[in-house]
PDB file of C-alpha atoms in Angstrom:
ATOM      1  CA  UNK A 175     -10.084  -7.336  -9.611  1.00  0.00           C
ATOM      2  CA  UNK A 176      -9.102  -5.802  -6.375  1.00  0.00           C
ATOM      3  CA  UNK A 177      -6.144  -7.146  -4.971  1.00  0.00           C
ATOM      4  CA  UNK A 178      -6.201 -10.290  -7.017  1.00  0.00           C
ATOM      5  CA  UNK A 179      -3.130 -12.735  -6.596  1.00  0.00           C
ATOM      6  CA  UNK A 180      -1.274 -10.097  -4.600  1.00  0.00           C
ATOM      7  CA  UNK A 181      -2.753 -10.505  -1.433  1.00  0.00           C
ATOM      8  CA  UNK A 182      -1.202 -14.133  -0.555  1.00  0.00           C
ATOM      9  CA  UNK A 183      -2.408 -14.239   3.171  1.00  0.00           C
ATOM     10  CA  UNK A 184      -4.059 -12.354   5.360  1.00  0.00           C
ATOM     11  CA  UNK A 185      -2.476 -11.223   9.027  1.00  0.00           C
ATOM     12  CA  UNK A 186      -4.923 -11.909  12.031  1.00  0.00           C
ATOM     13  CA  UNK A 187      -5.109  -8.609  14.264  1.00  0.00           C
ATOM     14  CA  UNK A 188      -6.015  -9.986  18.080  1.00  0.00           C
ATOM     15  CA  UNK A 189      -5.890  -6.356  19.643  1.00  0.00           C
ATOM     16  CA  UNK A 190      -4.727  -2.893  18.617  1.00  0.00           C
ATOM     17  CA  UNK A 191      -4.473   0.097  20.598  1.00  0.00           C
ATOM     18  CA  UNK A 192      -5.954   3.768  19.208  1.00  0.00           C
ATOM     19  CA  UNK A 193      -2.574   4.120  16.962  1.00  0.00           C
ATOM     20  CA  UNK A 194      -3.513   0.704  15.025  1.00  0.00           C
ATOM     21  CA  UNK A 195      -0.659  -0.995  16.460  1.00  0.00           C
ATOM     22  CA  UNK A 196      -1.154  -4.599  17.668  1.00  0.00           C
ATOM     23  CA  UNK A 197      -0.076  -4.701  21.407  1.00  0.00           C
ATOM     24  CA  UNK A 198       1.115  -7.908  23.486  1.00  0.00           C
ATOM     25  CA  UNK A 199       1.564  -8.076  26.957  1.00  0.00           C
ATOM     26  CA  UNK A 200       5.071  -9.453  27.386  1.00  0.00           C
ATOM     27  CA  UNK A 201       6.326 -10.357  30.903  1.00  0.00           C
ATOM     28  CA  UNK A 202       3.449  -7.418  31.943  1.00  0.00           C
ATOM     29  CA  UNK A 203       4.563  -4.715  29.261  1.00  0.00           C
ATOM     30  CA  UNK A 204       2.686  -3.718  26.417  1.00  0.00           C
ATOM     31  CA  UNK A 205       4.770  -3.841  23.464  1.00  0.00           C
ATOM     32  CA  UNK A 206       4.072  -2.533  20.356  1.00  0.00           C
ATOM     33  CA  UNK A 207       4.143  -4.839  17.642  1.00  0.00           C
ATOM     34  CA  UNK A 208       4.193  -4.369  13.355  1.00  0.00           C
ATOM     35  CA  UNK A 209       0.972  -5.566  12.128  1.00  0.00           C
ATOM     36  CA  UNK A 210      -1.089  -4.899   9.060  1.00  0.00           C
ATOM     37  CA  UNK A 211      -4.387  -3.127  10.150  1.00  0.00           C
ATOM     38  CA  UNK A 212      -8.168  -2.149   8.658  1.00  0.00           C
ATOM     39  CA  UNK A 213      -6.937  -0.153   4.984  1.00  0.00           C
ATOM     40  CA  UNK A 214      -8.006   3.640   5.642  1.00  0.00           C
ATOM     41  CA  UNK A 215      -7.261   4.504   2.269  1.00  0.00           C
ATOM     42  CA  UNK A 216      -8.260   3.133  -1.446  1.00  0.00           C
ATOM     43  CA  UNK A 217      -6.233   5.872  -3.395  1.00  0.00           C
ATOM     44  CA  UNK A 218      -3.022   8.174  -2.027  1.00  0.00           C
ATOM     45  CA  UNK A 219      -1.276  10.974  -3.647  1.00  0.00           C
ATOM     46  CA  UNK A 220       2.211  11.610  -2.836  1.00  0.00           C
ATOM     47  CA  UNK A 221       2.449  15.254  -1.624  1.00  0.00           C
ATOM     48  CA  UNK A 222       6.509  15.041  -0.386  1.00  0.00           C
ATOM     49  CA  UNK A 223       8.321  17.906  -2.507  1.00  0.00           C
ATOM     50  CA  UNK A 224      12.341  17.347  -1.961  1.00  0.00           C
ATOM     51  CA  UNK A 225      13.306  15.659  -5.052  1.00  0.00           C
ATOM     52  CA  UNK A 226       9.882  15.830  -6.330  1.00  0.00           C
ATOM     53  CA  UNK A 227       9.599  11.857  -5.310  1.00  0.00           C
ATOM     54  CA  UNK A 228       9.535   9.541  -2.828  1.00  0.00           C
ATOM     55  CA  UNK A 229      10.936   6.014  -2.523  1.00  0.00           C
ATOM     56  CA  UNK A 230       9.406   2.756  -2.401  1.00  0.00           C
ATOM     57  CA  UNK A 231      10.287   0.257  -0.179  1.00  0.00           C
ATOM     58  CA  UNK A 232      10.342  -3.896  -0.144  1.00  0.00           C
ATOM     59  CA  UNK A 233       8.166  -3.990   2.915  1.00  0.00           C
ATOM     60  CA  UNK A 234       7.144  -2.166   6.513  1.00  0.00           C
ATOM     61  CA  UNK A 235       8.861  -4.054   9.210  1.00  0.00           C
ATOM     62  CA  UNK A 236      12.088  -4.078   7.871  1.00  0.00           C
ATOM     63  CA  UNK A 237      12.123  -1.650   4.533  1.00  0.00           C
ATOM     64  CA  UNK A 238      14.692  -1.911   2.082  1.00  0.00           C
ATOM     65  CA  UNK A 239      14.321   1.249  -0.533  1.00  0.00           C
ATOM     66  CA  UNK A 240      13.933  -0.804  -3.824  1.00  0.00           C
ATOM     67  CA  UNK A 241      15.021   1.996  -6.066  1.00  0.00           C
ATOM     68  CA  UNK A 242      11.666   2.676  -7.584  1.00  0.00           C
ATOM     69  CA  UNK A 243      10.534   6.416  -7.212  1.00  0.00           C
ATOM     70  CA  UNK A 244       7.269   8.046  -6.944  1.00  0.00           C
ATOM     71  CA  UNK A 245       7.014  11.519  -8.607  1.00  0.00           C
ATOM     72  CA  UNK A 246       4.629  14.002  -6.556  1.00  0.00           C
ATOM     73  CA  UNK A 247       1.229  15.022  -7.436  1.00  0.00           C
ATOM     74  CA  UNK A 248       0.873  11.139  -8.908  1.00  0.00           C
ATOM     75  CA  UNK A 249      -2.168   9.262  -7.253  1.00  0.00           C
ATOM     76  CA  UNK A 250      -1.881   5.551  -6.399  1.00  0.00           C
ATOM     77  CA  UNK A 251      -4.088   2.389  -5.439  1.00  0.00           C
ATOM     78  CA  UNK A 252      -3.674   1.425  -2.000  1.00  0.00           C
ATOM     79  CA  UNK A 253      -4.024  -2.252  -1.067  1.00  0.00           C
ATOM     80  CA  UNK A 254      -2.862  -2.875   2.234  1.00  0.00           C
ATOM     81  CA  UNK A 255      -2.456  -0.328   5.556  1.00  0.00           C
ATOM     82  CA  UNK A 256       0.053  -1.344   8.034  1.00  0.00           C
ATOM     83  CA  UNK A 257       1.904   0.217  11.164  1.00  0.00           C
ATOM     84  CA  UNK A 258       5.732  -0.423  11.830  1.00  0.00           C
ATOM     85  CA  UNK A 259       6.793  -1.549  15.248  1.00  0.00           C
ATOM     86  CA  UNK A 260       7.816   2.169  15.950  1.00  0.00           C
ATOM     87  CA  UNK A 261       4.201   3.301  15.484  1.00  0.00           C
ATOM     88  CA  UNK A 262       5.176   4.559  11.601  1.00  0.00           C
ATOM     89  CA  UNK A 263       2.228   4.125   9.175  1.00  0.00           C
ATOM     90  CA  UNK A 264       2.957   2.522   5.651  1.00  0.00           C
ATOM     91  CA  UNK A 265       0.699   1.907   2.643  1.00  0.00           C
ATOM     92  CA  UNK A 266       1.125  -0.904   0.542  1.00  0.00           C
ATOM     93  CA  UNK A 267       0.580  -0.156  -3.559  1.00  0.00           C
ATOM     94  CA  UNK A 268       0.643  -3.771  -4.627  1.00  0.00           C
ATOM     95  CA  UNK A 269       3.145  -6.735  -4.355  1.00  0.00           C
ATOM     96  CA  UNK A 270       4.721  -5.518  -1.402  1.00  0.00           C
ATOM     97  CA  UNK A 271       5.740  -2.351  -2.665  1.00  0.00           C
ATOM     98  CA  UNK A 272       5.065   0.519   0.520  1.00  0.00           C
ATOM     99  CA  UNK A 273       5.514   4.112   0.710  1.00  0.00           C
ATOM    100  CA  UNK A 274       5.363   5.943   4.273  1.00  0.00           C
ATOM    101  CA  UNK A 275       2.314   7.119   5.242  1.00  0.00           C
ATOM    102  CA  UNK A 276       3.700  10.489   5.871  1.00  0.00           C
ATOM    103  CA  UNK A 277       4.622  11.192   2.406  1.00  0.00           C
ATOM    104  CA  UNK A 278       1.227  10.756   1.010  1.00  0.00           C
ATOM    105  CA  UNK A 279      -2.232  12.575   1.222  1.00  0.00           C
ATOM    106  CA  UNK A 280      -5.661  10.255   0.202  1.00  0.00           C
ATOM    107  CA  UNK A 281      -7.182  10.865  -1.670  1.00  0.00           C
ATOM    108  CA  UNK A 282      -6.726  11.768  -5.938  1.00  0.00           C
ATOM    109  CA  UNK A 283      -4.863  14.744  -7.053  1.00  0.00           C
ATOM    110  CA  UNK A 284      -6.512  17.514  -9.042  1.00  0.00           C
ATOM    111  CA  UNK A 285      -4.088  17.268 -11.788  1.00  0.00           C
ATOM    112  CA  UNK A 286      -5.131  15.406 -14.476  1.00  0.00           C
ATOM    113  CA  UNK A 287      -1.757  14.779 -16.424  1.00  0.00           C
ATOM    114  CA  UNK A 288       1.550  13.401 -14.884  1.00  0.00           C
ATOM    115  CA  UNK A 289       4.837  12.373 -16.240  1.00  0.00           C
ATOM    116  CA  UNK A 290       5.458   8.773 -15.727  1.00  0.00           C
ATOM    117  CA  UNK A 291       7.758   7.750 -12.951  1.00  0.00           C
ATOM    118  CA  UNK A 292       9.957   4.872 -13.557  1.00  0.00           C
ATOM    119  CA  UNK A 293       8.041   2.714 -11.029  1.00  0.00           C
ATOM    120  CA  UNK A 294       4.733   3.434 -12.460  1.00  0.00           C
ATOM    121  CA  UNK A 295       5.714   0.667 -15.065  1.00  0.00           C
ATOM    122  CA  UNK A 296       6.120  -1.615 -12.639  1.00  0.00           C
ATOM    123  CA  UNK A 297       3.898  -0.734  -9.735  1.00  0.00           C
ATOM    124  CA  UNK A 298       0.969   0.805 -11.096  1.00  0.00           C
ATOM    125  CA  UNK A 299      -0.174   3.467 -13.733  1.00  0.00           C
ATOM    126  CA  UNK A 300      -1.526   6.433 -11.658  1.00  0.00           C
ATOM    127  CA  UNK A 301      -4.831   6.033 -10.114  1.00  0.00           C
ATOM    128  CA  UNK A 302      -5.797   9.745 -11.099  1.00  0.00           C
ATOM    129  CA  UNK A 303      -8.900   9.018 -13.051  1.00  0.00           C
ATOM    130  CA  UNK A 304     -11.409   5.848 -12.768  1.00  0.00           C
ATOM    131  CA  UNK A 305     -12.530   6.392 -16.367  1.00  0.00           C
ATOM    132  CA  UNK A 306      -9.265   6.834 -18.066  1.00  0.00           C
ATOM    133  CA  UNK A 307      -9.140   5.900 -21.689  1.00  0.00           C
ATOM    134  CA  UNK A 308      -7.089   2.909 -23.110  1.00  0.00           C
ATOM    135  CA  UNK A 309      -4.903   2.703 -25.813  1.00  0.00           C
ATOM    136  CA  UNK A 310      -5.288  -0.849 -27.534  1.00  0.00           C
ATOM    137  CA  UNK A 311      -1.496  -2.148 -28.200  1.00  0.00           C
ATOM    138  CA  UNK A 312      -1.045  -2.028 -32.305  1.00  0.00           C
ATOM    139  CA  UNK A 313       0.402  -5.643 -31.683  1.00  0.00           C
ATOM    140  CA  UNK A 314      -2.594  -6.784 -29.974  1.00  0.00           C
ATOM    141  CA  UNK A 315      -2.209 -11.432 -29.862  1.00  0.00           C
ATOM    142  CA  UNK A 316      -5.804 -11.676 -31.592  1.00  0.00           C
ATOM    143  CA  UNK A 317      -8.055  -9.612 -33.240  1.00  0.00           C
ATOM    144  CA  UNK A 318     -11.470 -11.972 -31.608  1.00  0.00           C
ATOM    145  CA  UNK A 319     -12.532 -13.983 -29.342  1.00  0.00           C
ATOM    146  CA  UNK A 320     -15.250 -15.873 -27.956  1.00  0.00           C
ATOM    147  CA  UNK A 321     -15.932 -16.513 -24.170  1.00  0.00           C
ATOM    148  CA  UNK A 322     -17.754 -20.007 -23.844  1.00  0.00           C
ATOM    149  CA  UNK A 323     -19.439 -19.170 -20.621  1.00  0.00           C
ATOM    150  CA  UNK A 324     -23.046 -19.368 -20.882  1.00  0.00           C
ATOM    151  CA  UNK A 325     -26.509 -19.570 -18.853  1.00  0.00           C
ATOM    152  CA  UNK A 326     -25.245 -19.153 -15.115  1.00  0.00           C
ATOM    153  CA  UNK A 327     -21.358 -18.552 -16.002  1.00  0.00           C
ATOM    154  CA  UNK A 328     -22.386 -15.543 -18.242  1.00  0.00           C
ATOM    155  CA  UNK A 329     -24.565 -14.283 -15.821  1.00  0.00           C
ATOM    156  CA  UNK A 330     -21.993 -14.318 -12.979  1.00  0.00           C
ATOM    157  CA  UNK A 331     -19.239 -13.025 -15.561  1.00  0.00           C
ATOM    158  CA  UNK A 332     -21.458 -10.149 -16.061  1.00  0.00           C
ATOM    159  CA  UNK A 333     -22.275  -9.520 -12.982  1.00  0.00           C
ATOM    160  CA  UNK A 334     -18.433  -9.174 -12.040  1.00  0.00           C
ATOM    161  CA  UNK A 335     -17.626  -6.732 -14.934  1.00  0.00           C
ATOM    162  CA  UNK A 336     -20.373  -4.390 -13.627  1.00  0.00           C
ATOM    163  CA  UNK A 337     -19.139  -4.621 -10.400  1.00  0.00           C
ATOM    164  CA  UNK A 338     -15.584  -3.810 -11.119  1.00  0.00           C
ATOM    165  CA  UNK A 339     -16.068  -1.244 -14.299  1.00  0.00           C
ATOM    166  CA  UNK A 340     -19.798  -0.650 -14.935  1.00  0.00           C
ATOM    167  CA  UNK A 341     -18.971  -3.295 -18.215  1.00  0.00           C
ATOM    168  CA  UNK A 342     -16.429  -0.476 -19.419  1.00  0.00           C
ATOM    169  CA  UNK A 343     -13.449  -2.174 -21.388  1.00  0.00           C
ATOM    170  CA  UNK A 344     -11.846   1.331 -20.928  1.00  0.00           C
ATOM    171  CA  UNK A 345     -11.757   1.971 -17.351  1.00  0.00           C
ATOM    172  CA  UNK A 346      -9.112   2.281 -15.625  1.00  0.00           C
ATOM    173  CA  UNK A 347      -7.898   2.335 -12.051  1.00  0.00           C
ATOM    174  CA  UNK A 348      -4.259   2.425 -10.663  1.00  0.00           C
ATOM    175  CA  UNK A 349      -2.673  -0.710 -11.781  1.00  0.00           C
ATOM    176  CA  UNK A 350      -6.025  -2.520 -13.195  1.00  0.00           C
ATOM    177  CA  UNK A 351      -7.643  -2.035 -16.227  1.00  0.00           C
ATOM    178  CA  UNK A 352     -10.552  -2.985 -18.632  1.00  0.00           C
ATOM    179  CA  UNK A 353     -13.865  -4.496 -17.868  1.00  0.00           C
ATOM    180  CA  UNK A 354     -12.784  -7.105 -15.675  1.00  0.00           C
ATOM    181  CA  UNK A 355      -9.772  -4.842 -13.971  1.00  0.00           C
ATOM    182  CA  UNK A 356      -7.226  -7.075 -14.492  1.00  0.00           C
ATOM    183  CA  UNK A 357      -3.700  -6.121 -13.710  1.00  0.00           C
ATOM    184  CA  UNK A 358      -2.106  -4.621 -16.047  1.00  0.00           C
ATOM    185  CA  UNK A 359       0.478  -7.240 -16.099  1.00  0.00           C
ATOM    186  CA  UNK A 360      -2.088 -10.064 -16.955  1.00  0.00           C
ATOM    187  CA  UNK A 361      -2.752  -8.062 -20.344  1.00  0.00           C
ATOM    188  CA  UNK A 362       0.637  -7.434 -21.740  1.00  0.00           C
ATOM    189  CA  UNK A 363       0.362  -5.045 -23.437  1.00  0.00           C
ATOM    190  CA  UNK A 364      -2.680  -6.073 -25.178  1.00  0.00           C
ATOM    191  CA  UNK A 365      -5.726  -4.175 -23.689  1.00  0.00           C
ATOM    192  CA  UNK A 366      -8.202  -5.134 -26.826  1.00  0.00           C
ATOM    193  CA  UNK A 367     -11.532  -6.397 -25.826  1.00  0.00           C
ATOM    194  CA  UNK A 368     -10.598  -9.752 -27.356  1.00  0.00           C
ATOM    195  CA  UNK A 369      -7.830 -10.145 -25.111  1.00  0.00           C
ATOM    196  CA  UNK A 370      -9.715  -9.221 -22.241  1.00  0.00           C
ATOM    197  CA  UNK A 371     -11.916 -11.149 -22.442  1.00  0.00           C
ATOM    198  CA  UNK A 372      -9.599 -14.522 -22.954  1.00  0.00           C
ATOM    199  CA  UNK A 373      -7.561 -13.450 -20.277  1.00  0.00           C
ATOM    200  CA  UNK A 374     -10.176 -12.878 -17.936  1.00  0.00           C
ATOM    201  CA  UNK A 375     -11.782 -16.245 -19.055  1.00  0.00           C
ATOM    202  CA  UNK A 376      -7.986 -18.109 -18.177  1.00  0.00           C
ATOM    203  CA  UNK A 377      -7.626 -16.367 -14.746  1.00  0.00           C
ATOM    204  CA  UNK A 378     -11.057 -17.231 -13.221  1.00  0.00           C
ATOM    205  CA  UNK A 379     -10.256 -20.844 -14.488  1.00  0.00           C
ATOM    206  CA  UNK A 380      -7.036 -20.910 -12.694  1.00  0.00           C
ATOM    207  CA  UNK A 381      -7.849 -19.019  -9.984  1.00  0.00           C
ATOM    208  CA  UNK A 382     -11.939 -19.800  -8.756  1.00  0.00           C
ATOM    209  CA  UNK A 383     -12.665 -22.720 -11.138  1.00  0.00           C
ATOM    210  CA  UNK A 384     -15.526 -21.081 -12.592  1.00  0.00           C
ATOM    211  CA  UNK A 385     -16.967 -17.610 -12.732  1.00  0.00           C
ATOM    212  CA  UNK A 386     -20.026 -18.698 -10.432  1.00  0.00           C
ATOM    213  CA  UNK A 387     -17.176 -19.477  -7.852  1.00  0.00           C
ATOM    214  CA  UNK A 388     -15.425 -16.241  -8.390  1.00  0.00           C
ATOM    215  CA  UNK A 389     -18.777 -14.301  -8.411  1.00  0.00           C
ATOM    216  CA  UNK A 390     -19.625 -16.059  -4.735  1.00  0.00           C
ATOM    217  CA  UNK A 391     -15.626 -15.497  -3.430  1.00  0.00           C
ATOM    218  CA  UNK A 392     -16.499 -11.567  -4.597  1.00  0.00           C
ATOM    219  CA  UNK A 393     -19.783 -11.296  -2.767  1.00  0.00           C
ATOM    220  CA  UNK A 394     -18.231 -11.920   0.419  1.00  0.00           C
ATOM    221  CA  UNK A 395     -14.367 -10.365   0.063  1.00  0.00           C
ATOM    222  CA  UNK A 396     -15.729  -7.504  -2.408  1.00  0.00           C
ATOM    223  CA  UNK A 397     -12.984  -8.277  -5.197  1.00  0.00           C
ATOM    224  CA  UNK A 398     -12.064 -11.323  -6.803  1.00  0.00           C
TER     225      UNK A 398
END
């Protein structure tokens, strides 16, 4: 579920010069402009040692710190790339929460185990293992549940979850989860198959109509 309902809109690049910045020609000067460019990156680690953190900021152009912290040697799920207009590069780790560029490495860290950072409640868990296992909430909503997609809507439904997890309801990866890598969020708390499965059913209603429609919107965007 790759990006999802964070990305809102999509920024149009017209030109950008060998740094990724988009340059105008204003009164016949290049200026360098902000812009959101081609992600480089699907997973950072933060590598900055003062503090042992970094901060994380509102957005790029303009960045307000937000008071969330990053604790280094934690690995993240990048969604966006994007350049400043003074040429600084920024990664976005999911509803407009960014990080400089400079303070991060891509890639996973070695380290398997991390102590939680405050914002990894509220960003994302660490993106240090694709395969991590899931601990189903003791106060899970339902204990079953029955999906009433059938014939083609199965098929496409299927077709999604190996796409996404390989039809694991215990993968794992940054901020999504499950077989259909829904955001953590969605889930609350409850990561049981059942609920999975019902929650995944509701947001491809909402969101595509159908689960044919979200299988087609995947094909050519590569998440859904």
């Amino acid at each position: 579920m790759k990006i999802k309902s964070i990305l809102v809109k999509s920024i149009a690049v017209a030109a950008m010069s060998v740094t990724g910045l988009v340059v105008a020609n204003n009164a016949g000067s290049n200026t360098a402009q902000a812009a959101i460019v081609q992600n480089d990156a699907s997973v950072v680690t933060v590598n900055y040692v003062s503090n042992n953190s970094i901060s994380v900021y509102n957005n790029y152009e303009n960045p307000v710190a937000t008071g969330q912290t990053l604790a280094s040697n934690t690995s993240w799920k990048v969604i966006k790339t994007a350049y400043d207009s003074k040429g600084h590069k920024w990664y976005d780790l999911g509803k407009n929460q960014w990080v400089r560029a400079k303070y991060v490495t891509i890639g996973y860290h070695a380290v398997a185990t991390q102590t939680q950072t405050t914002a990894q409640a509220s960003t994302q868990a660490p993106a240090q293992s694709q395969t991590q296992n899931i601990q189903t909430a003791s106060n899970t909503s339902a204990s079953s549940y029955t999906s009433n997609a059938s014939g083609s809507e199965a098929s496409a439904k299927a077709w999604i979850a190996s796409r996404e997890s390989g039809g694991s309801y215990s993968a794992s990866n940054g901020q999504y989860v499950g077989k259909y890598q829904l955001s953590a969020s969605y889930l609350n708390g409850d990561y049981s198959a059942a609920n999975q499965e019902r929650v995944a059913d509701n947001y491809v209603k909402s969101r595509y109509g159908s689960w044919s429609a979200a299988k087609s919107f995947w094909q050519a965007n590569g998440w859904y």
